[in-house]
Amino acid sequence: LRAQVRARGGDRQPAGRDSVQRNIEYMFGIVGIPVTEIAIAAQAVGIKYVGMRNEQAACYAASAVGYLTGRPGVCLVVSGPGFLHALGGIANATINCWPLIVIGGSSDRNQETMGAFQEFPQVEAGRLYNKLSVRPSSLEVIPAVIEKAVRTSMYGRPGSCYIDIPGDFVNLQVNKSSVKYVECCLPPPISMAEHSAVSKAASVIALSKQPLLIVGKGAAYSHAENNIRKLVELCGLPFLPTPMAKGVVPDNHPNCVAAARSMALQHADVIILLGARLNWILHFGLPPRYRQDVKVIQIDICAEELGNNVMPAATLLGDINAVTQQLLEEFSKRSWKYSLNSEWWKKLRGKIKNNEERSKELALQKSLPMNYYTVFHHIRELIPKDCILVSEGANTMDIGRTMLPNFYPRQRLDAGTFGTMGVGLGFAIAAAMVARDRTPGRRVICIEGDSAFGFSGMELETICRYNLPILIIVVNNNGIYTGLDANSWEEMLKFGDPATCVPPVSLLPNAHYEKIMSAFGGKGYFVKTPEELQNALKASVSDKQTPSLINVMIDPQSERKKQEFPWLTRSNL
Ligand code: ADP
Ligand code: MG
């Protein structure tokens, strides 16, 4: 294992797409029997090891490295419970289609089925949510297994791979000459769509009256930003990013119709789907959210995805960046452009204006405690344009997504396809590590609901230990969805045991989360007014060295603005 890692580390290159494809750079985990030596060995060959406080957060961090760099991060865990805690991160990575390698220690081979310390059927349990779940049969084959896992995690639709290392392997000796070292795998091959499919897609698009391009996080992952922007401009297409595809084309691009999302989805007659699944995030592609007769042109790297929920009008199997290039060439030949004076564009623009005004009204409300919109308004004004935004929590994530623009690709990380709460701090740590190495000075800003923050709150210690200048903003409404103010809380307690009378959505009112940050040497701010919020934001944005946490108290009953359609109120979007 160690030598294989060294072989990979040997040809390190400066940051860039090529080097990203070739080296494993980051490992996140929690050490213990039997994996401590593996972490030490990894450090010895130049892999950055970040020791976390819970395997789940470690696994989320490693998976975010995969999304951000295109090369899997590694999560290292101990046997049994350590492995089980990581399963959440494994499932999250595979469901998000992100590459990830998990290395788990397991009990010694000669104690198997005897009730060994932390014994658990890890390879079997790993199978459901990994593309590959294996235990090398001997020390000699470890390099080949690692190569296969790294390759499998990245090729085709990306996902997680699990490698099981029995405890007795860790300190076994082996004759070096009997180990066959395997070259590091090549970058994923790039596939293109059939010519006939490209031409069919172009014909359908050219006949559309109300086209819409939807950009998904597969497009962000494939680094297709330049080609997609060209396609949008060449063809005059309105586009809509999914949550994590925000910034592939900047949110302030004139063709972005995110602020008219519902209308765009509901009335589009042709939808070009670039690396997004027709799952719950896109309301399955079905009525009432879409027209019954909508024609979907689906572009994806995974053949099995094509045709899910809706019969597509054209299917383009291939890498988004390559296929977008094919579409660009096809449209250059046809010199077709959708008219900016069309009724469709007029309707979309009218809707955008109207929706933006509704948010603005709420943002400018002066009443205290603040509402979500006021908080996000000030955050938007004061954070750097190129920061990486991590966001989770129900209302915090949903309202934040509409209020905070993204200008660059792969700079938004959130609960994702699995809707996972608790990912924020792990993602932020990964993003800060990657930013430190590749784009020094770029800030990571992690905006958390108070409930979401609680899942991995102890990672603040990790953040301070590695001195990662992350700014965490906890939008605190004393609860899950909604909470109680301090007075109502006291009233509730009069009824008796809190376990029987406090609403299940409630968390402790006015919890001082910022004090956890100051306990570890970071800066903590407790804010209740717009002025305090502005001051805390200015201070923490300008301090580029110190981790900080701003705990923003908002109205515990603050809600998102009223939804126009009843089917929207229960979903996350
Ligand atoms: P979103 O959450 O943004 O809607 P999804 O995660 O549902 O996006 O969909 C992403 C899709 O992108 C997946 O179906 C995945 O197979 C696909 N994908 C990932 N990488 C590539 C790539 N390089 N080229 C084409 N499709 C890709
Ligand atoms: Mg909350």
PDB file of C-alpha atoms in Angstrom, residues 112-295:
ATOM      1  CA  GLU A 112     -13.248 -14.150  11.614  1.00  0.00           C
ATOM      2  CA  THR A 113     -16.705 -15.359  12.734  1.00  0.00           C
ATOM      3  CA  MET A 114     -15.321 -15.796  16.266  1.00  0.00           C
ATOM      4  CA  GLY A 115     -16.751 -12.546  17.567  1.00  0.00           C
ATOM      5  CA  ALA A 116     -13.578 -10.550  17.060  1.00  0.00           C
ATOM      6  CA  PHE A 117     -13.157  -6.967  18.267  1.00  0.00           C
ATOM      7  CA  GLN A 118     -15.369  -4.738  16.056  1.00  0.00           C
ATOM      8  CA  GLU A 119     -16.053  -7.590  13.704  1.00  0.00           C
ATOM      9  CA  PHE A 120     -18.586  -6.782  10.991  1.00  0.00           C
ATOM     10  CA  PRO A 121     -19.242  -8.099   7.467  1.00  0.00           C
ATOM     11  CA  GLN A 122     -17.835  -4.945   5.898  1.00  0.00           C
ATOM     12  CA  VAL A 123     -17.229  -6.128   2.362  1.00  0.00           C
ATOM     13  CA  GLU A 124     -20.799  -7.444   2.151  1.00  0.00           C
ATOM     14  CA  ALA A 125     -22.264  -4.349   3.802  1.00  0.00           C
ATOM     15  CA  GLY A 126     -20.235  -2.132   1.507  1.00  0.00           C
ATOM     16  CA  ARG A 127     -21.595  -3.730  -1.632  1.00  0.00           C
ATOM     17  CA  LEU A 128     -24.910  -1.922  -1.735  1.00  0.00           C
ATOM     18  CA  TYR A 129     -23.517   1.589  -1.972  1.00  0.00           C
ATOM     19  CA  ASN A 130     -20.117   1.067  -3.547  1.00  0.00           C
ATOM     20  CA  LYS A 131     -19.264   0.410  -7.175  1.00  0.00           C
ATOM     21  CA  LEU A 132     -16.668  -2.011  -5.846  1.00  0.00           C
ATOM     22  CA  SER A 133     -16.343  -3.538  -2.380  1.00  0.00           C
ATOM     23  CA  VAL A 134     -13.334  -5.821  -1.968  1.00  0.00           C
ATOM     24  CA  ARG A 135     -10.718  -7.239   0.337  1.00  0.00           C
ATOM     25  CA  PRO A 136      -7.324  -7.895  -1.285  1.00  0.00           C
ATOM     26  CA  SER A 137      -6.491 -11.574  -0.959  1.00  0.00           C
ATOM     27  CA  SER A 138      -2.846 -10.896  -0.068  1.00  0.00           C
ATOM     28  CA  LEU A 139      -0.441  -8.037   0.520  1.00  0.00           C
ATOM     29  CA  GLU A 140       1.014  -8.582  -2.926  1.00  0.00           C
ATOM     30  CA  VAL A 141      -2.201  -7.686  -4.724  1.00  0.00           C
ATOM     31  CA  ILE A 142      -2.939  -4.489  -2.794  1.00  0.00           C
ATOM     32  CA  PRO A 143      -1.467  -2.194  -5.471  1.00  0.00           C
ATOM     33  CA  ALA A 144      -3.627  -3.799  -8.164  1.00  0.00           C
ATOM     34  CA  VAL A 145      -6.732  -3.536  -5.986  1.00  0.00           C
ATOM     35  CA  ILE A 146      -6.054   0.115  -5.227  1.00  0.00           C
ATOM     36  CA  GLU A 147      -5.551   0.892  -8.900  1.00  0.00           C
ATOM     37  CA  LYS A 148      -8.811  -0.835  -9.755  1.00  0.00           C
ATOM     38  CA  ALA A 149     -10.678   1.008  -7.017  1.00  0.00           C
ATOM     39  CA  VAL A 150      -9.343   4.408  -8.077  1.00  0.00           C
ATOM     40  CA  ARG A 151     -10.163   3.671 -11.698  1.00  0.00           C
ATOM     41  CA  THR A 152     -13.639   2.317 -10.931  1.00  0.00           C
ATOM     42  CA  SER A 153     -14.462   5.316  -8.751  1.00  0.00           C
ATOM     43  CA  MET A 154     -13.795   7.709 -11.655  1.00  0.00           C
ATOM     44  CA  TYR A 155     -14.690   5.835 -14.845  1.00  0.00           C
ATOM     45  CA  GLY A 156     -18.243   5.800 -16.184  1.00  0.00           C
ATOM     46  CA  ARG A 157     -20.632   7.252 -13.650  1.00  0.00           C
ATOM     47  CA  PRO A 158     -18.430   8.144 -10.688  1.00  0.00           C
ATOM     48  CA  GLY A 159     -19.061   6.675  -7.246  1.00  0.00           C
ATOM     49  CA  SER A 160     -17.540   5.175  -4.129  1.00  0.00           C
ATOM     50  CA  CYS A 161     -15.238   2.131  -3.857  1.00  0.00           C
ATOM     51  CA  TYR A 162     -14.463   0.284  -0.640  1.00  0.00           C
ATOM     52  CA  ILE A 163     -11.217  -1.541   0.185  1.00  0.00           C
ATOM     53  CA  ASP A 164     -11.108  -3.738   3.259  1.00  0.00           C
ATOM     54  CA  ILE A 165      -7.775  -4.209   5.031  1.00  0.00           C
ATOM     55  CA  PRO A 166      -7.724  -6.898   7.747  1.00  0.00           C
ATOM     56  CA  GLY A 167      -5.843  -5.867  10.869  1.00  0.00           C
ATOM     57  CA  ASP A 168      -3.249  -8.598  10.491  1.00  0.00           C
ATOM     58  CA  PHE A 169      -2.255  -7.171   7.078  1.00  0.00           C
ATOM     59  CA  VAL A 170      -1.129  -3.905   8.538  1.00  0.00           C
ATOM     60  CA  ASN A 171       2.029  -5.123  10.164  1.00  0.00           C
ATOM     61  CA  LEU A 172       2.701  -8.108   7.923  1.00  0.00           C
ATOM     62  CA  GLN A 173       6.042  -8.188   6.165  1.00  0.00           C
ATOM     63  CA  VAL A 174       6.353  -9.061   2.530  1.00  0.00           C
ATOM     64  CA  ASN A 175       9.215  -9.497   0.174  1.00  0.00           C
ATOM     65  CA  LYS A 176       9.259  -6.354  -1.945  1.00  0.00           C
ATOM     66  CA  SER A 177      10.194  -8.240  -5.083  1.00  0.00           C
ATOM     67  CA  SER A 178       6.990 -10.278  -4.902  1.00  0.00           C
ATOM     68  CA  VAL A 179       4.808  -7.185  -5.081  1.00  0.00           C
ATOM     69  CA  LYS A 180       3.711  -6.248  -8.556  1.00  0.00           C
ATOM     70  CA  TYR A 181       3.292  -2.506  -8.813  1.00  0.00           C
ATOM     71  CA  VAL A 182       0.631  -1.254 -11.130  1.00  0.00           C
ATOM     72  CA  GLU A 183       0.893   1.995 -13.006  1.00  0.00           C
ATOM     73  CA  CYS A 184      -1.502   4.699 -11.966  1.00  0.00           C
ATOM     74  CA  CYS A 185      -4.638   4.519 -14.115  1.00  0.00           C
ATOM     75  CA  LEU A 186      -5.185   6.841 -17.041  1.00  0.00           C
ATOM     76  CA  PRO A 187      -7.682   9.695 -16.764  1.00  0.00           C
ATOM     77  CA  PRO A 188     -11.240   8.582 -17.568  1.00  0.00           C
ATOM     78  CA  PRO A 189     -11.786   7.994 -21.293  1.00  0.00           C
ATOM     79  CA  ILE A 190     -14.000  10.584 -22.927  1.00  0.00           C
ATOM     80  CA  SER A 191     -16.976   9.295 -24.859  1.00  0.00           C
ATOM     81  CA  MET A 192     -18.998  11.146 -27.465  1.00  0.00           C
ATOM     82  CA  ALA A 193     -22.595  10.776 -28.615  1.00  0.00           C
ATOM     83  CA  GLU A 194     -23.615   9.158 -31.881  1.00  0.00           C
ATOM     84  CA  HIS A 195     -23.726  11.622 -34.782  1.00  0.00           C
ATOM     85  CA  SER A 196     -27.319  10.743 -35.589  1.00  0.00           C
ATOM     86  CA  ALA A 197     -28.386  11.487 -32.011  1.00  0.00           C
ATOM     87  CA  VAL A 198     -26.642  14.873 -32.086  1.00  0.00           C
ATOM     88  CA  SER A 199     -28.337  15.784 -35.327  1.00  0.00           C
ATOM     89  CA  LYS A 200     -31.738  14.619 -34.049  1.00  0.00           C
ATOM     90  CA  ALA A 201     -31.306  16.643 -30.862  1.00  0.00           C
ATOM     91  CA  ALA A 202     -30.398  19.743 -32.843  1.00  0.00           C
ATOM     92  CA  SER A 203     -33.486  19.334 -35.028  1.00  0.00           C
ATOM     93  CA  VAL A 204     -35.780  19.023 -32.013  1.00  0.00           C
ATOM     94  CA  ILE A 205     -34.190  22.097 -30.421  1.00  0.00           C
ATOM     95  CA  ALA A 206     -34.418  24.099 -33.624  1.00  0.00           C
ATOM     96  CA  LEU A 207     -38.169  23.413 -33.842  1.00  0.00           C
ATOM     97  CA  SER A 208     -38.851  24.340 -30.217  1.00  0.00           C
ATOM     98  CA  LYS A 209     -41.016  27.307 -29.340  1.00  0.00           C
ATOM     99  CA  GLN A 210     -40.210  27.410 -25.626  1.00  0.00           C
ATOM    100  CA  PRO A 211     -36.828  25.762 -25.074  1.00  0.00           C
ATOM    101  CA  LEU A 212     -35.060  25.374 -21.752  1.00  0.00           C
ATOM    102  CA  LEU A 213     -31.592  24.093 -20.955  1.00  0.00           C
ATOM    103  CA  ILE A 214     -31.157  22.513 -17.519  1.00  0.00           C
ATOM    104  CA  VAL A 215     -27.601  22.313 -16.215  1.00  0.00           C
ATOM    105  CA  GLY A 216     -26.924  19.656 -13.571  1.00  0.00           C
ATOM    106  CA  LYS A 217     -24.012  18.864 -11.303  1.00  0.00           C
ATOM    107  CA  GLY A 218     -22.798  16.250 -13.826  1.00  0.00           C
ATOM    108  CA  ALA A 219     -22.018  19.222 -16.071  1.00  0.00           C
ATOM    109  CA  ALA A 220     -20.133  20.909 -13.254  1.00  0.00           C
ATOM    110  CA  TYR A 221     -18.217  17.701 -12.587  1.00  0.00           C
ATOM    111  CA  SER A 222     -17.254  17.316 -16.246  1.00  0.00           C
ATOM    112  CA  HIS A 223     -15.775  20.846 -16.391  1.00  0.00           C
ATOM    113  CA  ALA A 224     -18.110  21.727 -19.251  1.00  0.00           C
ATOM    114  CA  GLU A 225     -18.489  25.382 -18.233  1.00  0.00           C
ATOM    115  CA  ASN A 226     -16.888  26.963 -21.287  1.00  0.00           C
ATOM    116  CA  ASN A 227     -18.788  24.879 -23.805  1.00  0.00           C
ATOM    117  CA  ILE A 228     -22.118  25.245 -22.032  1.00  0.00           C
ATOM    118  CA  ARG A 229     -21.740  28.992 -21.875  1.00  0.00           C
ATOM    119  CA  LYS A 230     -20.928  29.063 -25.582  1.00  0.00           C
ATOM    120  CA  LEU A 231     -23.970  26.910 -26.362  1.00  0.00           C
ATOM    121  CA  VAL A 232     -26.253  29.156 -24.295  1.00  0.00           C
ATOM    122  CA  GLU A 233     -24.966  32.225 -26.111  1.00  0.00           C
ATOM    123  CA  LEU A 234     -24.730  30.757 -29.588  1.00  0.00           C
ATOM    124  CA  CYS A 235     -28.311  29.468 -29.428  1.00  0.00           C
ATOM    125  CA  GLY A 236     -29.849  32.174 -27.203  1.00  0.00           C
ATOM    126  CA  LEU A 237     -31.216  29.523 -24.826  1.00  0.00           C
ATOM    127  CA  PRO A 238     -32.729  30.208 -21.408  1.00  0.00           C
ATOM    128  CA  PHE A 239     -30.997  28.042 -18.808  1.00  0.00           C
ATOM    129  CA  LEU A 240     -31.714  26.841 -15.322  1.00  0.00           C
ATOM    130  CA  PRO A 241     -29.058  25.392 -13.016  1.00  0.00           C
ATOM    131  CA  THR A 242     -29.871  22.681 -10.487  1.00  0.00           C
ATOM    132  CA  PRO A 243     -28.684  23.586  -6.967  1.00  0.00           C
ATOM    133  CA  MET A 244     -25.087  22.396  -7.290  1.00  0.00           C
ATOM    134  CA  ALA A 245     -24.782  23.408 -10.940  1.00  0.00           C
ATOM    135  CA  LYS A 246     -25.154  27.046  -9.978  1.00  0.00           C
ATOM    136  CA  GLY A 247     -22.158  28.943 -11.326  1.00  0.00           C
ATOM    137  CA  VAL A 248     -21.377  26.602 -14.258  1.00  0.00           C
ATOM    138  CA  VAL A 249     -22.721  29.544 -16.191  1.00  0.00           C
ATOM    139  CA  PRO A 250     -22.719  32.525 -13.787  1.00  0.00           C
ATOM    140  CA  ASP A 251     -26.041  33.183 -12.043  1.00  0.00           C
ATOM    141  CA  ASN A 252     -25.989  36.778 -13.270  1.00  0.00           C
ATOM    142  CA  HIS A 253     -25.812  35.720 -16.916  1.00  0.00           C
ATOM    143  CA  PRO A 254     -28.706  37.348 -18.832  1.00  0.00           C
ATOM    144  CA  ASN A 255     -29.951  33.929 -19.989  1.00  0.00           C
ATOM    145  CA  CYS A 256     -30.281  32.537 -16.458  1.00  0.00           C
ATOM    146  CA  VAL A 257     -33.951  32.016 -15.612  1.00  0.00           C
ATOM    147  CA  ALA A 258     -33.487  30.597 -12.105  1.00  0.00           C
ATOM    148  CA  ALA A 259     -35.761  33.287 -10.685  1.00  0.00           C
ATOM    149  CA  ALA A 260     -38.556  32.027 -12.947  1.00  0.00           C
ATOM    150  CA  ARG A 261     -37.889  28.350 -12.231  1.00  0.00           C
ATOM    151  CA  SER A 262     -41.444  27.124 -11.812  1.00  0.00           C
ATOM    152  CA  MET A 263     -42.670  28.855 -14.926  1.00  0.00           C
ATOM    153  CA  ALA A 264     -39.715  27.711 -17.003  1.00  0.00           C
ATOM    154  CA  LEU A 265     -40.226  24.067 -16.037  1.00  0.00           C
ATOM    155  CA  GLN A 266     -43.969  24.194 -16.421  1.00  0.00           C
ATOM    156  CA  HIS A 267     -44.131  25.671 -19.891  1.00  0.00           C
ATOM    157  CA  ALA A 268     -40.980  24.533 -21.668  1.00  0.00           C
ATOM    158  CA  ASP A 269     -41.760  22.447 -24.756  1.00  0.00           C
ATOM    159  CA  VAL A 270     -38.196  21.197 -25.212  1.00  0.00           C
ATOM    160  CA  ILE A 271     -35.805  20.557 -22.334  1.00  0.00           C
ATOM    161  CA  ILE A 272     -32.115  19.878 -22.827  1.00  0.00           C
ATOM    162  CA  LEU A 273     -30.925  18.025 -19.775  1.00  0.00           C
ATOM    163  CA  LEU A 274     -27.186  18.295 -19.277  1.00  0.00           C
ATOM    164  CA  GLY A 275     -25.993  15.991 -16.479  1.00  0.00           C
ATOM    165  CA  ALA A 276     -29.050  16.075 -14.251  1.00  0.00           C
ATOM    166  CA  ARG A 277     -31.357  13.220 -13.347  1.00  0.00           C
ATOM    167  CA  LEU A 278     -35.138  13.502 -13.579  1.00  0.00           C
ATOM    168  CA  ASN A 279     -35.459  12.663  -9.882  1.00  0.00           C
ATOM    169  CA  TRP A 280     -37.205  14.546  -7.062  1.00  0.00           C
ATOM    170  CA  ILE A 281     -34.991  17.608  -7.585  1.00  0.00           C
ATOM    171  CA  LEU A 282     -36.488  17.983 -11.049  1.00  0.00           C
ATOM    172  CA  HIS A 283     -39.925  16.680 -10.067  1.00  0.00           C
ATOM    173  CA  PHE A 284     -39.409  13.487 -12.093  1.00  0.00           C
ATOM    174  CA  GLY A 285     -40.001  15.329 -15.370  1.00  0.00           C
ATOM    175  CA  LEU A 286     -43.739  14.746 -14.951  1.00  0.00           C
ATOM    176  CA  PRO A 287     -46.938  16.831 -14.880  1.00  0.00           C
ATOM    177  CA  PRO A 288     -48.097  19.008 -13.168  1.00  0.00           C
ATOM    178  CA  ARG A 289     -44.600  20.449 -13.026  1.00  0.00           C
ATOM    179  CA  TYR A 290     -44.017  19.866 -16.760  1.00  0.00           C
ATOM    180  CA  ARG A 291     -46.099  19.784 -19.876  1.00  0.00           C
ATOM    181  CA  GLN A 292     -47.438  16.357 -20.728  1.00  0.00           C
ATOM    182  CA  ASP A 293     -45.902  16.677 -24.210  1.00  0.00           C
ATOM    183  CA  VAL A 294     -42.499  18.076 -23.167  1.00  0.00           C
ATOM    184  CA  LYS A 295     -39.666  16.761 -25.315  1.00  0.00           C
TER     185      LYS A 295
END
